[in-house]
Tab-separated table of C-alpha atoms in Angstrom:
chain	number	residue	atom	x	y	z
A	1	MET	CA	249.062	31.787	-32.520
A	2	ARG	CA	247.919	34.932	-30.606
A	3	THR	CA	247.574	38.137	-32.514
A	4	GLY	CA	246.992	41.758	-31.694
A	5	SER	CA	248.843	44.782	-30.392
A	6	PRO	CA	251.496	43.934	-27.906
A	7	ARG	CA	249.722	45.946	-25.290
A	8	LEU	CA	246.563	44.046	-25.750
A	9	LEU	CA	248.418	40.809	-25.735
A	10	ARG	CA	250.206	41.640	-22.593
A	11	GLU	CA	246.872	42.874	-20.873
A	12	ILE	CA	245.319	39.540	-21.918
A	13	ASN	CA	248.415	37.475	-20.623
A	14	ASP	CA	248.398	39.470	-17.195
A	15	ARG	CA	244.743	38.816	-16.706
A	16	ALA	CA	245.187	35.097	-17.363
A	17	ALA	CA	247.936	34.814	-14.858
A	18	ILE	CA	246.126	36.834	-12.179
A	19	ASP	CA	243.028	34.938	-12.679
A	20	THR	CA	244.979	31.527	-12.483
A	21	LEU	CA	246.677	32.686	-9.204
A	22	LEU	CA	243.518	33.771	-7.646
A	23	ARG	CA	241.800	30.441	-8.505
A	24	GLN	CA	244.556	28.077	-7.748
A	25	GLY	CA	246.625	29.771	-5.146
A	26	PRO	CA	250.342	30.339	-5.016
A	27	LEU	CA	252.315	28.636	-8.092
A	28	THR	CA	255.610	28.176	-9.400
A	29	ARG	CA	256.748	29.889	-12.505
A	30	SER	CA	256.780	26.701	-14.563
A	31	HIS	CA	253.292	25.528	-13.244
A	32	LEU	CA	252.126	29.091	-14.255
A	33	GLU	CA	253.611	29.019	-17.712
A	34	ASP	CA	251.918	25.445	-18.215
A	35	VAL	CA	248.519	26.931	-17.330
A	36	ILE	CA	248.508	30.087	-19.408
A	37	GLY	CA	250.554	28.794	-22.252
A	38	LEU	CA	253.429	31.225	-22.375
A	39	SER	CA	257.106	30.442	-22.816
A	40	LYS	CA	259.561	30.403	-19.774
A	41	PRO	CA	261.136	33.761	-20.768
A	42	ALA	CA	257.534	35.515	-21.471
A	43	THR	CA	256.271	34.037	-18.078
A	44	ALA	CA	259.405	35.332	-16.183
A	45	GLN	CA	259.124	38.735	-17.631
A	46	LEU	CA	255.314	38.746	-16.882
A	47	LEU	CA	255.982	37.885	-13.257
A	48	ALA	CA	258.762	40.531	-12.895
A	49	ARG	CA	256.562	43.229	-14.405
A	50	LEU	CA	253.635	42.316	-12.216
A	51	GLU	CA	255.743	42.170	-9.090
A	52	GLN	CA	257.084	45.545	-9.959
A	53	GLU	CA	253.616	46.912	-10.222
A	54	GLY	CA	252.780	45.430	-6.843
A	55	VAL	CA	250.214	42.972	-8.169
A	56	VAL	CA	252.230	39.782	-7.331
A	57	VAL	CA	254.356	38.878	-4.632
A	58	LYS	CA	256.994	36.092	-3.835
A	59	ASP	CA	255.198	33.673	-1.337
A	60	GLY	CA	257.709	31.068	-0.282
A	61	VAL	CA	259.181	27.977	-2.093
A	62	ARG	CA	257.979	24.520	-3.010
A	63	ASP	CA	260.213	21.582	-2.653
A	64	GLY	CA	260.904	20.045	-6.058
A	65	GLY	CA	262.754	16.910	-4.792
A	66	ARG	CA	265.946	16.960	-6.753
A	67	GLY	CA	267.495	20.365	-7.578
A	68	PRO	CA	266.880	23.916	-6.362
A	69	ARG	CA	263.594	24.793	-4.600
A	70	ALA	CA	260.935	26.573	-6.732
A	71	GLN	CA	259.945	30.001	-6.071
A	72	LEU	CA	256.092	30.450	-5.609
A	73	TRP	CA	254.288	33.471	-6.742
A	74	ALA	CA	250.898	34.798	-5.283
A	75	VAL	CA	248.557	37.656	-5.955
A	76	ASN	CA	249.293	40.419	-3.482
A	77	GLY	CA	246.174	40.605	-1.049
A	78	ALA	CA	247.180	44.114	-0.149
A	79	VAL	CA	245.908	45.262	-3.593
A	80	ALA	CA	242.484	45.643	-2.204
A	81	ARG	CA	240.233	44.580	0.750
A	82	VAL	CA	236.473	44.108	0.964
A	83	ALA	CA	233.837	43.509	3.745
A	84	ALA	CA	231.024	41.111	3.569
A	85	VAL	CA	228.069	41.134	5.971
A	86	ASP	CA	225.114	38.948	6.854
A	87	LEU	CA	222.474	41.231	8.507
A	88	THR	CA	219.671	39.593	10.213
A	89	PRO	CA	217.202	40.757	12.897
A	90	HIS	CA	219.510	39.278	15.355
A	91	GLY	CA	222.661	41.387	14.416
A	92	ALA	CA	225.424	41.056	11.931
A	93	ASP	CA	228.079	38.550	10.905
A	94	MET	CA	231.098	40.352	9.418
A	95	VAL	CA	234.318	39.508	7.630
A	96	ILE	CA	237.018	41.621	6.243
A	97	ALA	CA	239.028	39.886	3.473
A	98	ASP	CA	241.910	40.802	1.066
A	99	ILE	CA	241.361	40.602	-2.685
A	100	THR	CA	242.560	36.929	-2.673
A	101	GLY	CA	239.768	35.943	-0.474
A	102	LYS	CA	241.859	35.401	2.559
A	103	VAL	CA	239.722	36.291	5.631
A	104	LEU	CA	241.742	39.019	7.797
A	105	ALA	CA	239.038	39.270	10.547
A	106	ARG	CA	235.408	37.841	11.467
A	107	ARG	CA	233.119	39.202	14.047
A	108	ALA	CA	229.610	38.656	15.102
A	109	ALA	CA	227.685	41.749	16.407
A	110	GLY	CA	224.676	41.312	18.239
A	111	SER	CA	221.397	43.287	17.925
A	112	SER	CA	222.421	45.505	20.656
A	113	GLU	CA	225.480	46.749	18.557
A	114	VAL	CA	223.605	46.459	15.163
A	115	PRO	CA	219.917	47.424	16.112
A	116	VAL	CA	216.957	46.932	13.633
A	117	LEU	CA	214.186	48.684	15.552
A	118	ALA	CA	212.702	51.886	14.080
A	119	GLY	CA	213.948	55.106	15.601
A	120	THR	CA	217.373	54.038	16.055
A	121	ASP	CA	220.448	55.352	14.051
A	122	VAL	CA	221.218	52.070	12.484
A	123	VAL	CA	223.630	53.541	9.877
A	124	ALA	CA	225.888	55.065	12.517
A	125	ALA	CA	225.650	51.850	14.697
A	126	PHE	CA	226.593	49.863	11.544
A	127	ALA	CA	229.432	51.994	10.681
A	128	ALA	CA	230.929	51.615	14.188
A	129	ALA	CA	230.625	47.857	14.320
A	130	LEU	CA	232.236	47.541	10.793
A	131	ALA	CA	235.017	49.904	11.877
A	132	GLY	CA	235.757	47.632	14.899
A	133	THR	CA	235.742	44.569	12.575
A	134	ALA	CA	238.241	46.483	10.239
A	135	GLU	CA	240.427	47.464	13.071
A	136	ALA	CA	240.772	43.691	14.071
A	137	ALA	CA	241.994	42.965	10.544
A	138	GLY	CA	244.609	45.740	10.768
A	139	VAL	CA	242.945	48.120	8.270
A	140	THR	CA	240.681	51.219	8.349
A	141	LEU	CA	237.386	51.850	6.596
A	142	ALA	CA	239.120	53.911	4.156
A	143	GLU	CA	241.277	51.055	3.051
A	144	LEU	CA	238.143	49.002	2.125
A	145	HIS	CA	237.244	48.856	-1.740
A	146	ARG	CA	233.675	47.681	-1.355
A	147	VAL	CA	231.234	46.412	1.282
A	148	VAL	CA	228.326	43.938	0.410
A	149	ILE	CA	225.472	43.398	2.808
A	150	GLY	CA	223.178	40.667	2.503
A	151	ALA	CA	219.779	41.336	4.263
A	152	PRO	CA	216.271	39.647	4.150
A	153	GLY	CA	214.262	41.912	1.987
A	154	ALA	CA	214.622	43.483	-1.751
A	155	VAL	CA	216.422	46.710	-2.312
A	156	ASP	CA	214.682	48.706	-5.148
A	157	PRO	CA	217.466	49.851	-7.490
A	158	ASN	CA	215.338	53.015	-8.334
A	159	THR	CA	215.173	54.419	-4.703
A	160	GLY	CA	217.727	52.225	-2.715
A	161	ARG	CA	214.988	51.449	-0.294
A	162	LEU	CA	214.835	48.240	1.567
A	163	GLY	CA	211.407	46.512	1.136
A	164	SER	CA	209.712	43.363	2.043
A	165	ALA	CA	211.713	43.436	5.252
A	166	PRO	CA	209.324	43.669	8.155
A	167	HIS	CA	211.955	42.214	10.539
A	168	LEU	CA	214.237	45.144	9.966
A	169	PRO	CA	211.969	48.446	10.542
A	170	GLY	CA	215.067	50.599	11.361
A	171	TRP	CA	216.645	49.744	7.753
A	172	SER	CA	213.553	50.921	5.770
A	173	GLY	CA	212.468	54.150	4.344
A	174	PHE	CA	215.491	55.588	3.040
A	175	ASP	CA	218.238	54.999	0.479
A	176	LEU	CA	220.206	52.537	2.239
A	177	PRO	CA	223.503	52.042	-0.036
A	178	ALA	CA	223.638	55.707	-0.294
A	179	ALA	CA	223.424	56.350	3.494
A	180	LEU	CA	225.729	53.640	4.389
A	181	GLY	CA	228.241	54.622	1.524
A	182	ALA	CA	228.312	58.182	2.916
A	183	ALA	CA	228.938	57.073	6.540
A	184	LEU	CA	231.599	54.358	5.684
A	185	GLY	CA	233.312	56.463	2.887
A	186	VAL	CA	233.194	53.309	0.706
A	187	GLU	CA	230.999	51.896	-2.218
A	188	VAL	CA	228.072	49.759	-0.308
A	189	THR	CA	226.116	47.144	-2.145
A	190	VAL	CA	222.901	45.841	-0.346
A	191	GLU	CA	221.689	42.552	-1.665
A	192	ASN	CA	218.920	40.178	-0.870
A	193	ASP	CA	220.300	37.415	1.383
A	194	VAL	CA	218.798	34.586	-0.790
A	195	ASN	CA	220.390	36.112	-3.745
A	196	LEU	CA	223.754	35.864	-2.394
A	197	VAL	CA	223.224	32.046	-1.264
A	198	ALA	CA	222.282	31.492	-5.137
A	199	LEU	CA	225.532	33.274	-6.135
A	200	HIS	CA	227.319	30.959	-3.691
A	201	GLU	CA	225.486	27.982	-4.951
A	202	MET	CA	226.611	28.802	-8.513
A	203	ALA	CA	230.219	29.215	-7.497
A	204	GLU	CA	230.744	26.151	-5.147
A	205	GLY	CA	227.443	24.243	-4.758
A	206	ARG	CA	225.021	22.053	-6.433
A	207	ALA	CA	224.382	24.989	-9.172
A	208	THR	CA	227.810	24.918	-10.780
A	209	GLU	CA	226.602	23.236	-13.876
A	210	LEU	CA	223.098	24.701	-14.032
A	211	SER	CA	221.981	27.362	-16.382
A	212	ASP	CA	218.429	28.008	-14.972
A	213	PHE	CA	217.434	27.251	-11.494
A	214	VAL	CA	215.232	28.511	-8.541
A	215	LEU	CA	216.510	28.511	-5.131
A	216	VAL	CA	214.002	28.418	-2.257
A	217	TRP	CA	215.167	29.289	1.421
A	218	LEU	CA	213.189	27.658	4.220
A	219	SER	CA	214.385	28.629	7.828
A	220	GLU	CA	213.185	31.149	10.364
A	221	GLY	CA	211.478	32.886	7.206
A	222	ALA	CA	211.172	31.983	3.727
A	223	GLY	CA	212.441	33.344	0.529
A	224	GLY	CA	213.733	32.717	-3.051
A	225	ALA	CA	216.093	33.471	-5.829
A	226	VAL	CA	215.854	33.035	-9.581
A	227	VAL	CA	218.870	32.292	-11.857
A	228	LEU	CA	218.421	32.366	-15.734
A	229	ASP	CA	221.147	31.950	-18.133
A	230	ARG	CA	223.648	31.854	-15.176
A	231	ARG	CA	222.667	35.321	-14.355
A	232	LEU	CA	220.814	36.257	-10.928
A	233	ARG	CA	217.639	37.973	-11.816
A	234	ARG	CA	216.617	40.944	-9.664
A	235	GLY	CA	213.631	42.367	-11.526
A	236	ALA	CA	212.921	45.798	-12.261
A	237	ALA	CA	212.330	46.753	-8.571
A	238	GLY	CA	214.490	44.273	-6.934
A	239	GLY	CA	211.817	41.870	-6.037
A	240	SER	CA	212.516	38.872	-8.359
A	241	GLY	CA	212.500	35.799	-6.113
A	242	GLU	CA	210.359	37.284	-3.451
A	243	ILE	CA	208.098	34.379	-3.360
A	244	ASP	CA	207.301	34.592	0.262
A	245	TRP	CA	204.867	37.385	-0.508
A	246	LEU	CA	202.675	35.125	-2.920
A	247	GLN	CA	198.966	34.549	-1.962
A	248	VAL	CA	198.393	30.810	-2.019
A	249	PRO	CA	195.746	28.372	-0.569
A	250	ASP	CA	196.828	26.304	2.590
A	251	ARG	CA	196.909	22.822	1.197
A	252	ALA	CA	197.826	21.162	4.478
A	253	ARG	CA	195.076	18.593	5.265
A	254	THR	CA	195.313	19.596	8.851
A	255	ASP	CA	193.905	22.992	9.722
A	256	THR	CA	195.918	25.439	11.750
A	257	GLY	CA	193.836	28.462	11.211
A	258	PHE	CA	195.022	29.801	7.970
A	259	ASP	CA	192.606	31.182	5.194
A	260	ARG	CA	192.084	28.079	2.948
A	261	PHE	CA	191.378	30.263	0.061
A	262	GLY	CA	194.630	32.426	0.233
A	263	ALA	CA	197.512	33.288	2.780
A	264	ARG	CA	200.843	34.738	2.366
A	265	TRP	CA	203.125	31.791	1.468
A	266	GLY	CA	205.756	32.855	3.808
A	267	ASP	CA	203.340	32.866	6.748
A	268	LEU	CA	202.572	29.257	5.893
A	269	VAL	CA	206.079	27.827	5.932
A	270	ASP	CA	208.240	30.150	8.399
A	271	SER	CA	209.249	28.770	11.568
A	272	PRO	CA	206.241	29.741	13.929
A	273	ALA	CA	203.841	28.168	11.265
A	274	ILE	CA	205.801	25.072	11.012
A	275	LEU	CA	205.622	24.806	14.722
A	276	ALA	CA	201.951	25.208	14.773
A	277	LEU	CA	201.576	22.590	12.003
A	278	ALA	CA	203.665	20.107	14.196
A	279	ASP	CA	201.766	20.730	17.182
A	280	ALA	CA	198.612	19.828	15.388
A	281	HIS	CA	200.361	16.637	14.497
A	282	GLU	CA	201.447	16.095	18.164
A	283	ILE	CA	205.076	16.774	17.467
A	284	SER	CA	206.756	19.156	19.872
A	285	ALA	CA	209.910	21.348	19.193
A	286	ASP	CA	211.463	24.789	19.784
A	287	THR	CA	212.012	25.734	16.045
A	288	GLY	CA	210.553	24.727	12.683
A	289	TRP	CA	213.598	22.838	11.694
A	290	ALA	CA	213.771	20.981	15.064
A	291	ALA	CA	210.154	19.968	14.316
A	292	VAL	CA	211.150	18.556	10.790
A	293	GLY	CA	214.137	16.770	12.231
A	294	ALA	CA	212.145	15.207	14.848
A	295	ALA	CA	209.497	14.261	12.290
A	296	VAL	CA	212.346	12.557	9.981
A	297	LYS	CA	213.522	10.679	13.110
A	298	ALA	CA	209.883	9.511	13.912
A	299	GLY	CA	209.671	7.526	10.584
A	300	GLU	CA	206.216	6.753	9.669
A	301	ALA	CA	204.886	8.554	12.705
A	302	GLY	CA	206.074	11.730	11.362
A	303	ARG	CA	205.384	11.291	7.685
A	304	ALA	CA	201.630	12.920	7.967
A	305	PHE	CA	203.385	16.251	9.253
A	306	LEU	CA	205.934	16.352	6.732
A	307	ALA	CA	203.439	15.510	3.767
A	308	ASP	CA	201.470	18.486	5.157
A	309	LEU	CA	204.448	20.754	5.212
A	310	ALA	CA	205.417	19.538	1.690
A	311	ARG	CA	201.887	20.555	0.377
A	312	ARG	CA	202.474	23.988	1.650
A	313	VAL	CA	205.968	24.514	0.344
A	314	ALA	CA	204.926	22.949	-3.207
A	315	ALA	CA	202.079	25.314	-3.419
A	316	GLY	CA	204.518	28.504	-3.485
A	317	ILE	CA	207.074	26.738	-5.657
A	318	ALA	CA	204.480	25.644	-8.276
A	319	ASN	CA	203.775	29.251	-9.324
A	320	VAL	CA	207.485	29.853	-9.997
A	321	VAL	CA	208.029	26.571	-11.828
A	322	SER	CA	204.881	27.034	-13.999
A	323	VAL	CA	206.286	30.285	-15.255
A	324	LEU	CA	209.932	29.652	-15.589
A	325	ASP	CA	210.285	25.862	-16.021
A	326	PRO	CA	213.992	25.904	-14.488
A	327	GLU	CA	216.250	22.873	-14.653
A	328	ALA	CA	216.144	22.343	-10.953
A	329	VAL	CA	214.469	23.553	-7.571
A	330	LEU	CA	217.096	23.875	-5.087
A	331	LEU	CA	215.935	24.006	-1.214
A	332	CYS	CA	218.089	25.295	1.284
A	333	GLY	CA	218.144	26.700	4.925
A	334	GLU	CA	217.824	24.832	8.220
A	335	VAL	CA	214.226	23.370	7.521
A	336	SER	CA	215.482	21.968	4.200
A	337	ARG	CA	218.523	20.357	5.641
A	338	ALA	CA	216.651	18.775	8.722
A	339	GLY	CA	213.995	17.319	6.228
A	340	GLY	CA	216.746	15.693	4.102
A	341	ASP	CA	216.039	13.262	1.163
A	342	LEU	CA	212.542	12.384	2.523
A	343	PHE	CA	211.404	15.870	2.596
A	344	LEU	CA	212.735	16.425	-0.853
A	345	GLU	CA	210.820	13.387	-2.060
A	346	LEU	CA	207.565	14.709	-0.579
A	347	VAL	CA	208.048	18.199	-1.870
A	348	SER	CA	208.832	16.757	-5.353
A	349	HIS	CA	205.690	14.557	-5.241
A	350	GLU	CA	203.436	17.378	-4.433
A	351	LEU	CA	204.977	19.782	-6.745
A	352	HIS	CA	204.532	17.397	-9.636
A	353	GLU	CA	200.650	17.109	-8.664
A	354	LEU	CA	200.479	20.848	-9.236
A	355	VAL	CA	202.546	21.622	-12.409
A	356	VAL	CA	203.393	20.139	-15.933
A	357	PRO	CA	207.165	20.242	-15.850
A	358	ARG	CA	208.835	17.293	-13.959
A	359	THR	CA	211.297	19.741	-12.352
A	360	PRO	CA	213.693	17.749	-9.968
A	361	VAL	CA	213.903	19.110	-6.449
A	362	GLU	CA	217.292	18.883	-4.911
A	363	LEU	CA	219.153	19.935	-1.694
A	364	ALA	CA	221.194	22.861	-2.078
A	365	ALA	CA	225.003	22.333	-0.775
A	366	ALA	CA	224.890	25.848	0.879
A	367	PRO	CA	226.526	25.882	4.328
A	368	GLY	CA	225.246	27.617	7.308
A	369	ASP	CA	227.220	30.826	6.593
A	370	ALA	CA	226.057	30.808	3.020
A	371	VAL	CA	224.844	34.407	2.915
A	372	ARG	CA	228.004	35.963	4.386
A	373	ALA	CA	230.084	33.512	1.864
A	374	GLY	CA	227.834	34.898	-1.008
A	375	ALA	CA	228.361	38.334	0.023
A	376	LEU	CA	232.257	37.784	0.054
A	377	GLN	CA	232.136	36.150	-3.416
A	378	SER	CA	230.144	39.134	-4.667
A	379	ALA	CA	232.373	41.758	-3.219
A	380	LEU	CA	235.505	39.859	-4.509
A	381	ALA	CA	234.150	39.439	-7.814
A	382	THR	CA	233.099	43.127	-8.232
A	383	VAL	CA	236.588	44.314	-7.072
A	384	ARG	CA	238.451	41.911	-9.063
A	385	GLU	CA	236.673	43.169	-12.190
A	386	GLU	CA	237.465	46.693	-11.081
A	387	VAL	CA	241.177	46.167	-10.277
A	388	PHE	CA	242.043	43.467	-12.523
A	389	GLY	CA	239.490	43.453	-15.438
A	390	LEU	CA	238.421	40.046	-14.608
A	391	PRO	CA	234.745	38.875	-15.589
A	392	ALA	CA	232.216	39.188	-12.584
A	393	GLY	CA	230.210	36.268	-13.695
A	394	GLY	CA	226.603	35.695	-12.948
A	395	GLN	CA	226.146	38.929	-10.776
């Protein structure tokens, strides 16, 4: 039996109903009462009250076979809208969604529309591009409750400055969230792109059951994210997981000119470095992930190149694993997907040559749009907490 003041019980039941409708989508009253454990009259009163407050709406009917068709109820998406953005050196992928997660508009803005070069007014350009996306969604910037932007680099929570982002020179040197918030008239969060992928992985991917894991991104560049006790760890200056800046020796047996005693790990495993290593192994390709894919298809002829790359990858991961001893290392990004099970096996072997923990190396389930998807999840979680009092999870 539930005890407490009527108001507190009402709030608890309201949150339970809203959370259920957000997770499961439109439901009938009878289905909702089964999930949240209320009586038929109590559930009917709850829905009537939430409808009067504009929180839920009738959303069609469901055929129930014999008898009358059952009314469906859903959270009112118009309660709040959010924007999620994947910012890269090539432009920005933007979406506008309502509080249920329904995407109202999506638009890819190129680097000519969202510039990254120093000396350009990146804030005004971004605001104009997002305003256009909002217009396509049928809303204004003023109607957005939050904007979450995923960017390569780390935002210092003390200064708001974006660091470790040499490919976004125009976005550095000032309080980025504050400047964007002032231009947009809405609260803005700028988050490391790989951190957002980790949030997505916890919500829908391979990490749904993991408490502690390290996510490693291998694509055009490299990066990482750390999750401990189901919480994303950003660090005191926002730099947790920035493993691409680690100084490590080049453990590849084929020399491509890197300092054998120490080089920036990100420079050893980014796409240009992978292409140089592939060329040394007589494998030709246009991108690092294409080279890895070609090596996998080549079978034994491509194994030496993949093993060399695995040695480089493991050298960076080993530092993190030795300190954190996570449940798993999850590899993601185009390079990891192209390498598949063979590459995972090689990285795992090399990693276990360097560290004591026998940490499994697995492939993340993150899709190609995982940064934007993670940004949307982050925005929704924050706004749902603000509006409905729902817990925001591992953010």
